[in-house]
mmCIF file of C-alpha atoms in Angstrom:
data_model
loop_
_atom_site.group_PDB
_atom_site.id
_atom_site.type_symbol
_atom_site.label_atom_id
_atom_site.label_comp_id
_atom_site.label_asym_id
_atom_site.label_seq_id
_atom_site.Cartn_x
_atom_site.Cartn_y
_atom_site.Cartn_z
ATOM 1 C CA UNK B 17 -2.793 -1.296 -4.264
ATOM 2 C CA UNK B 18 0.076 -2.252 -6.258
ATOM 3 C CA UNK B 19 2.677 0.609 -6.529
ATOM 4 C CA UNK B 20 5.613 0.536 -9.232
ATOM 5 C CA UNK B 21 8.335 2.904 -8.273
ATOM 6 C CA UNK B 22 8.972 3.644 -12.095
ATOM 7 C CA UNK B 23 6.301 2.731 -14.711
ATOM 8 C CA UNK B 24 7.842 2.163 -18.183
ATOM 9 C CA UNK B 25 5.765 2.833 -21.360
ATOM 10 C CA UNK B 26 4.514 0.155 -23.400
ATOM 11 C CA UNK B 27 4.886 1.945 -26.545
ATOM 12 C CA UNK B 28 7.917 3.548 -28.286
ATOM 13 C CA UNK B 29 9.110 5.115 -31.417
ATOM 14 C CA UNK B 30 11.481 3.228 -33.883
ATOM 15 C CA UNK B 31 12.065 2.401 -37.509
ATOM 16 C CA UNK B 32 9.746 0.165 -39.152
ATOM 17 C CA UNK B 33 11.147 -3.460 -39.176
ATOM 18 C CA UNK B 34 13.621 -3.064 -36.287
ATOM 19 C CA UNK B 35 13.821 -6.464 -34.332
ATOM 20 C CA UNK B 36 15.300 -5.384 -30.989
ATOM 21 C CA UNK B 37 14.662 -2.279 -29.272
ATOM 22 C CA UNK B 38 16.693 -1.016 -26.274
ATOM 23 C CA UNK B 39 14.987 0.896 -23.489
ATOM 24 C CA UNK B 40 16.762 2.640 -20.790
ATOM 25 C CA UNK B 41 15.323 2.608 -17.377
ATOM 26 C CA UNK B 42 16.193 3.419 -13.772
ATOM 27 C CA UNK B 43 15.798 0.014 -12.456
ATOM 28 C CA UNK B 44 12.823 1.180 -10.504
ATOM 29 C CA UNK B 45 10.292 -0.532 -12.672
ATOM 30 C CA UNK B 46 11.462 -3.844 -10.937
ATOM 31 C CA UNK B 47 10.559 -2.446 -7.546
ATOM 32 C CA UNK B 48 6.683 -3.249 -6.610
ATOM 33 C CA UNK B 49 5.109 -3.169 -3.489
ATOM 34 C CA UNK B 50 1.496 -3.295 -2.329
ATOM 35 C CA UNK B 51 -0.024 -0.853 0.035
ATOM 36 C CA UNK B 52 -3.130 -1.338 2.192
ATOM 37 C CA UNK B 53 -4.550 2.234 2.896
ATOM 38 C CA UNK B 54 -7.783 2.699 5.129
ATOM 39 C CA UNK B 55 -9.611 5.602 6.835
ATOM 40 C CA UNK B 56 -12.740 5.686 8.780
ATOM 41 C CA UNK B 57 -16.011 7.513 8.288
ATOM 42 C CA UNK B 58 -15.241 10.058 10.700
ATOM 43 C CA UNK B 59 -11.844 10.839 9.118
ATOM 44 C CA UNK B 60 -9.142 9.050 11.056
ATOM 45 C CA UNK B 61 -6.402 7.355 9.247
ATOM 46 C CA UNK B 62 -5.595 3.765 10.090
ATOM 47 C CA UNK B 63 -1.837 2.547 10.053
ATOM 48 C CA UNK B 64 -0.985 1.686 6.490
ATOM 49 C CA UNK B 65 0.268 -1.942 5.538
ATOM 50 C CA UNK B 66 3.321 -2.586 3.284
ATOM 51 C CA UNK B 67 3.961 -5.515 1.465
ATOM 52 C CA UNK B 68 7.276 -6.589 -0.150
ATOM 53 C CA UNK B 69 8.322 -9.372 -2.499
ATOM 54 C CA UNK B 70 10.254 -11.728 -0.371
ATOM 55 C CA UNK B 71 9.868 -14.881 1.840
ATOM 56 C CA UNK B 72 7.199 -14.385 4.366
ATOM 57 C CA UNK B 73 9.308 -15.830 7.219
ATOM 58 C CA UNK B 74 12.682 -14.914 5.862
ATOM 59 C CA UNK B 75 15.467 -12.835 7.572
ATOM 60 C CA UNK B 76 14.547 -9.838 5.511
ATOM 61 C CA UNK B 77 10.892 -9.796 6.928
ATOM 62 C CA UNK B 78 12.167 -10.180 10.640
ATOM 63 C CA UNK B 79 14.829 -7.414 9.982
ATOM 64 C CA UNK B 80 12.091 -5.031 8.573
ATOM 65 C CA UNK B 81 10.085 -5.535 11.445
ATOM 66 C CA UNK B 82 12.981 -4.361 13.757
ATOM 67 C CA UNK B 83 12.688 -0.750 12.251
ATOM 68 C CA UNK B 84 11.547 1.608 14.981
ATOM 69 C CA UNK B 85 8.627 2.945 12.794
ATOM 70 C CA UNK B 86 7.206 -0.697 12.459
ATOM 71 C CA UNK B 87 7.865 -1.610 16.084
ATOM 72 C CA UNK B 88 5.794 1.501 16.995
ATOM 73 C CA UNK B 89 2.943 0.135 14.827
ATOM 74 C CA UNK B 90 2.746 3.305 13.006
ATOM 75 C CA UNK B 91 3.223 1.098 9.758
ATOM 76 C CA UNK B 92 2.695 -2.769 9.313
ATOM 77 C CA UNK B 93 5.310 -4.605 7.160
ATOM 78 C CA UNK B 94 4.760 -7.940 5.499
ATOM 79 C CA UNK B 95 6.712 -9.977 3.007
ATOM 80 C CA UNK B 96 4.987 -12.160 0.479
ATOM 81 C CA UNK B 97 6.347 -14.173 -2.559
ATOM 82 C CA UNK B 98 4.578 -11.870 -5.164
ATOM 83 C CA UNK B 99 3.936 -8.684 -3.002
ATOM 84 C CA UNK B 100 0.289 -9.374 -2.910
ATOM 85 C CA UNK B 101 -2.065 -8.982 -0.080
ATOM 86 C CA UNK B 102 -3.221 -12.604 0.557
ATOM 87 C CA UNK B 103 -5.717 -14.044 3.023
ATOM 88 C CA UNK B 104 -2.939 -14.212 5.842
ATOM 89 C CA UNK B 105 -2.023 -10.611 5.541
ATOM 90 C CA UNK B 106 -5.754 -9.186 5.248
ATOM 91 C CA UNK B 107 -6.819 -11.477 8.213
ATOM 92 C CA UNK B 108 -3.791 -9.939 10.183
ATOM 93 C CA UNK B 109 -4.984 -6.506 9.048
ATOM 94 C CA UNK B 110 -8.609 -7.159 10.629
ATOM 95 C CA UNK B 111 -6.980 -8.635 13.641
ATOM 96 C CA UNK B 112 -4.341 -6.137 14.428
ATOM 97 C CA UNK B 113 -5.485 -2.836 12.718
ATOM 98 C CA UNK B 114 -9.321 -3.184 12.295
ATOM 99 C CA UNK B 115 -10.298 -4.842 15.380
ATOM 100 C CA UNK B 116 -8.244 -2.503 17.788
ATOM 101 C CA UNK B 117 -9.558 0.572 15.940
ATOM 102 C CA UNK B 118 -13.102 -0.470 15.960
ATOM 103 C CA UNK B 119 -12.956 -1.532 19.752
ATOM 104 C CA UNK B 120 -11.192 1.768 20.810
ATOM 105 C CA UNK B 121 -13.014 4.132 18.671
ATOM 106 C CA UNK B 122 -16.457 2.984 17.677
ATOM 107 C CA UNK B 123 -19.295 2.778 20.155
ATOM 108 C CA UNK B 124 -22.036 1.663 17.584
ATOM 109 C CA UNK B 125 -22.236 -0.877 14.914
ATOM 110 C CA UNK B 126 -19.147 -0.735 12.393
ATOM 111 C CA UNK B 127 -19.519 -1.281 8.807
ATOM 112 C CA UNK B 128 -16.342 -2.304 6.885
ATOM 113 C CA UNK B 129 -16.570 -1.155 3.024
ATOM 114 C CA UNK B 130 -14.268 -3.266 0.632
ATOM 115 C CA UNK B 131 -13.541 -3.684 -2.766
ATOM 116 C CA UNK B 132 -13.708 -7.091 -4.463
ATOM 117 C CA UNK B 133 -10.167 -8.111 -4.295
ATOM 118 C CA UNK B 134 -9.476 -11.802 -3.951
ATOM 119 C CA UNK B 135 -8.310 -11.590 -0.487
ATOM 120 C CA UNK B 136 -11.140 -9.658 0.668
ATOM 121 C CA UNK B 137 -13.903 -11.878 -0.407
ATOM 122 C CA UNK B 138 -12.459 -15.498 -0.592
ATOM 123 C CA UNK B 139 -14.404 -18.168 1.186
ATOM 124 C CA UNK B 140 -11.896 -18.525 3.961
ATOM 125 C CA UNK B 141 -11.846 -14.706 4.863
ATOM 126 C CA UNK B 142 -15.729 -14.411 4.531
ATOM 127 C CA UNK B 143 -16.160 -17.309 6.912
ATOM 128 C CA UNK B 144 -13.524 -15.661 9.443
ATOM 129 C CA UNK B 145 -15.578 -12.328 9.169
ATOM 130 C CA UNK B 146 -18.945 -14.121 9.931
ATOM 131 C CA UNK B 147 -17.105 -15.727 12.864
ATOM 132 C CA UNK B 148 -16.010 -12.288 14.250
ATOM 133 C CA UNK B 149 -19.402 -10.831 13.164
ATOM 134 C CA UNK B 150 -17.907 -8.252 11.078
ATOM 135 C CA UNK B 151 -20.479 -6.414 9.032
ATOM 136 C CA UNK B 152 -19.257 -5.737 5.551
ATOM 137 C CA UNK B 153 -20.508 -4.725 2.011
ATOM 138 C CA UNK B 154 -18.494 -5.095 -1.354
ATOM 139 C CA UNK B 155 -18.329 -2.152 -3.809
ATOM 140 C CA UNK B 156 -19.513 -3.382 -7.295
ATOM 141 C CA UNK B 157 -17.143 -3.313 -10.328
ATOM 142 C CA UNK B 158 -17.137 -0.123 -12.390
ATOM 143 C CA UNK B 159 -18.425 2.190 -9.648
ATOM 144 C CA UNK B 160 -14.857 3.231 -8.060
ATOM 145 C CA UNK B 161 -15.544 6.874 -8.789
ATOM 146 C CA UNK B 162 -18.817 6.747 -7.276
ATOM 147 C CA UNK B 163 -18.532 4.590 -4.312
ATOM 148 C CA UNK B 164 -14.851 4.213 -3.690
ATOM 149 C CA UNK B 165 -13.400 7.833 -3.524
ATOM 150 C CA UNK B 166 -10.283 6.611 -1.657
ATOM 151 C CA UNK B 167 -9.067 5.330 -5.006
ATOM 152 C CA UNK B 168 -9.124 8.809 -6.457
ATOM 153 C CA UNK B 169 -8.881 11.210 -3.623
ATOM 154 C CA UNK B 170 -6.201 9.115 -1.566
ATOM 155 C CA UNK B 171 -4.607 6.369 -3.285
ATOM 156 C CA UNK B 172 -3.562 8.570 -6.433
ATOM 157 C CA UNK B 173 -1.834 11.391 -4.734
ATOM 158 C CA UNK B 174 -0.338 8.808 -2.191
ATOM 159 C CA UNK B 175 1.240 6.854 -5.117
ATOM 160 C CA UNK B 176 2.438 10.313 -6.730
ATOM 161 C CA UNK B 177 4.230 11.466 -3.591
ATOM 162 C CA UNK B 178 5.949 8.068 -3.235
ATOM 163 C CA UNK B 179 7.103 8.200 -6.565
ATOM 164 C CA UNK B 180 8.206 11.965 -6.429
ATOM 165 C CA UNK B 181 10.316 10.857 -3.537
ATOM 166 C CA UNK B 182 11.803 8.088 -5.508
ATOM 167 C CA UNK B 183 12.669 10.568 -8.227
ATOM 168 C CA UNK B 184 14.100 13.089 -5.857
ATOM 169 C CA UNK B 185 16.409 10.112 -4.533
ATOM 170 C CA UNK B 186 17.756 9.364 -8.086
ATOM 171 C CA UNK B 187 18.313 13.164 -8.566
ATOM 172 C CA UNK B 188 20.465 13.277 -5.464
ATOM 173 C CA UNK B 189 22.334 10.371 -6.514
ATOM 174 C CA UNK B 190 22.856 11.225 -10.028
ATOM 175 C CA UNK B 191 20.383 8.649 -11.363
ATOM 176 C CA UNK B 192 22.022 5.897 -9.505
ATOM 177 C CA UNK B 193 19.997 2.777 -8.540
ATOM 178 C CA UNK B 194 22.731 1.013 -6.866
ATOM 179 C CA UNK B 195 21.493 1.371 -3.369
ATOM 180 C CA UNK B 196 18.515 -0.557 -4.662
ATOM 181 C CA UNK B 197 20.425 -3.635 -5.262
ATOM 182 C CA UNK B 198 20.422 -3.862 -1.485
ATOM 183 C CA UNK B 199 16.865 -5.044 -0.962
ATOM 184 C CA UNK B 200 16.832 -4.259 2.744
ATOM 185 C CA UNK B 201 18.079 -0.548 2.127
ATOM 186 C CA UNK B 202 15.519 0.193 -0.561
ATOM 187 C CA UNK B 203 12.608 -1.445 1.571
ATOM 188 C CA UNK B 204 13.819 0.609 4.663
ATOM 189 C CA UNK B 205 13.815 3.969 2.745
ATOM 190 C CA UNK B 206 10.321 3.142 1.344
ATOM 191 C CA UNK B 207 8.952 2.575 4.831
ATOM 192 C CA UNK B 208 10.327 6.102 6.032
ATOM 193 C CA UNK B 209 9.041 7.577 2.902
ATOM 194 C CA UNK B 210 5.429 5.986 3.302
ATOM 195 C CA UNK B 211 5.553 7.073 7.150
ATOM 196 C CA UNK B 212 6.193 10.725 6.222
ATOM 197 C CA UNK B 213 3.799 10.702 3.071
ATOM 198 C CA UNK B 214 0.816 9.275 5.154
ATOM 199 C CA UNK B 215 1.079 11.179 8.336
ATOM 200 C CA UNK B 216 2.650 14.413 7.224
ATOM 201 C CA UNK B 217 2.430 14.727 3.466
ATOM 202 C CA UNK B 218 0.798 18.188 2.501
ATOM 203 C CA UNK B 219 -0.797 16.840 -0.671
ATOM 204 C CA UNK B 220 -2.189 13.771 0.945
ATOM 205 C CA UNK B 221 -3.718 15.991 3.881
ATOM 206 C CA UNK B 222 -5.145 18.272 1.292
ATOM 207 C CA UNK B 223 -6.805 15.541 -0.754
ATOM 208 C CA UNK B 224 -7.767 13.969 2.664
ATOM 209 C CA UNK B 225 -9.400 16.977 3.983
ATOM 210 C CA UNK B 226 -11.277 17.462 0.695
ATOM 211 C CA UNK B 227 -12.504 13.681 0.823
ATOM 212 C CA UNK B 228 -13.665 14.430 4.430
ATOM 213 C CA UNK B 229 -15.635 17.483 3.714
ATOM 214 C CA UNK B 230 -17.321 15.824 0.643
ATOM 215 C CA UNK B 231 -18.334 12.788 2.723
#
């Protein structure tokens, strides 16, 4: 899921005929990441994946992977030109997160439930899943509320909690966004925020528990 730290409005109020309209923003609307979140049918949360906009094999990617939380594999971090989950990243998710969880925790056949994001159902990834004998089903479009409750029960409060931390950071710094000019700093902050939210945030836990009870 794509996450913008600050969502700007696409409508405003101004005098009719005005040609130029200035909008004051926090700078957070330029900060976009993608997050891959997954939980198992028995309620276990798998380590989240964060994807930042940067060169995949650049110095920034290497430095971010030196952060202790990332080294402990509590969070997996990738860089991609558009901060998208591409075939390379999703294949790594299968190899380093899904397979280890399946091998250690699942005794019977494991079924992987996916939406139809391009990186999930491209020919290359489908062939790879066939080679690895991964059983999967894809959720038809338009049925998120019925068949993809994570979007509503987990992803939504996760995004809200992350943006809340961003707002609190701004308030503590008198609305300053200067720190975010240093890409390594704001990315490292986000990694720590996600770690707190995914593993200990009370709102996420509440929504997560409700999801498990309804499942």
